Amino acid sequence: MDITLLAHFVAAAEAPDFARAAQSLGVSRDTLSASVKRVEAELGYALFDRAAESTTLTEIGVAFLDDARLELAQTAGRGGQSGGGSGGSGGGKAKANKGKGRAPAVKGQPKLGKKRQSR
């Protein structure tokens, strides 16, 4: 399961409502709700009681919350790398400097890239 989905679930479970959880994560409420629904779809169980006025976990949701917290703690201990990824350190892809450098000037040779103006 995706670590981001687990983090969204834990934030939603710990906050009094989805709006505050979304605000603390810096995502929209719809994004948070979609993430929680994806977690529920992967598990096949409802984790939240949608009929309640505030954020209320079901019994399965309470049990899964402990597992999710443990998984997030283990991931943080591994340096934030997820199980199925590039295995890199999380930075962007390095780009080669193609064709932007200049060749060294050689004495007696015409300058590269400059043409003599004809009259």
PDB file of C-alpha atoms in Angstrom, residues 11 63 73 77 104 116:
ATOM      1  CA  ALA A  11      -4.114  12.204   9.589  1.00  0.00           C
ATOM      2  CA  ALA A  63      -7.233  -1.844  14.443  1.00  0.00           C
ATOM      3  CA  ALA A  73       7.236   4.614  11.735  1.00  0.00           C
ATOM      4  CA  GLY A  77      13.256   4.621  10.118  1.00  0.00           C
ATOM      5  CA  PRO A 104      38.684  24.900 -25.815  1.00  0.00           C
ATOM      6  CA  ARG A 116      33.566  34.941 -40.968  1.00  0.00           C
TER       7      ARG A 116
END
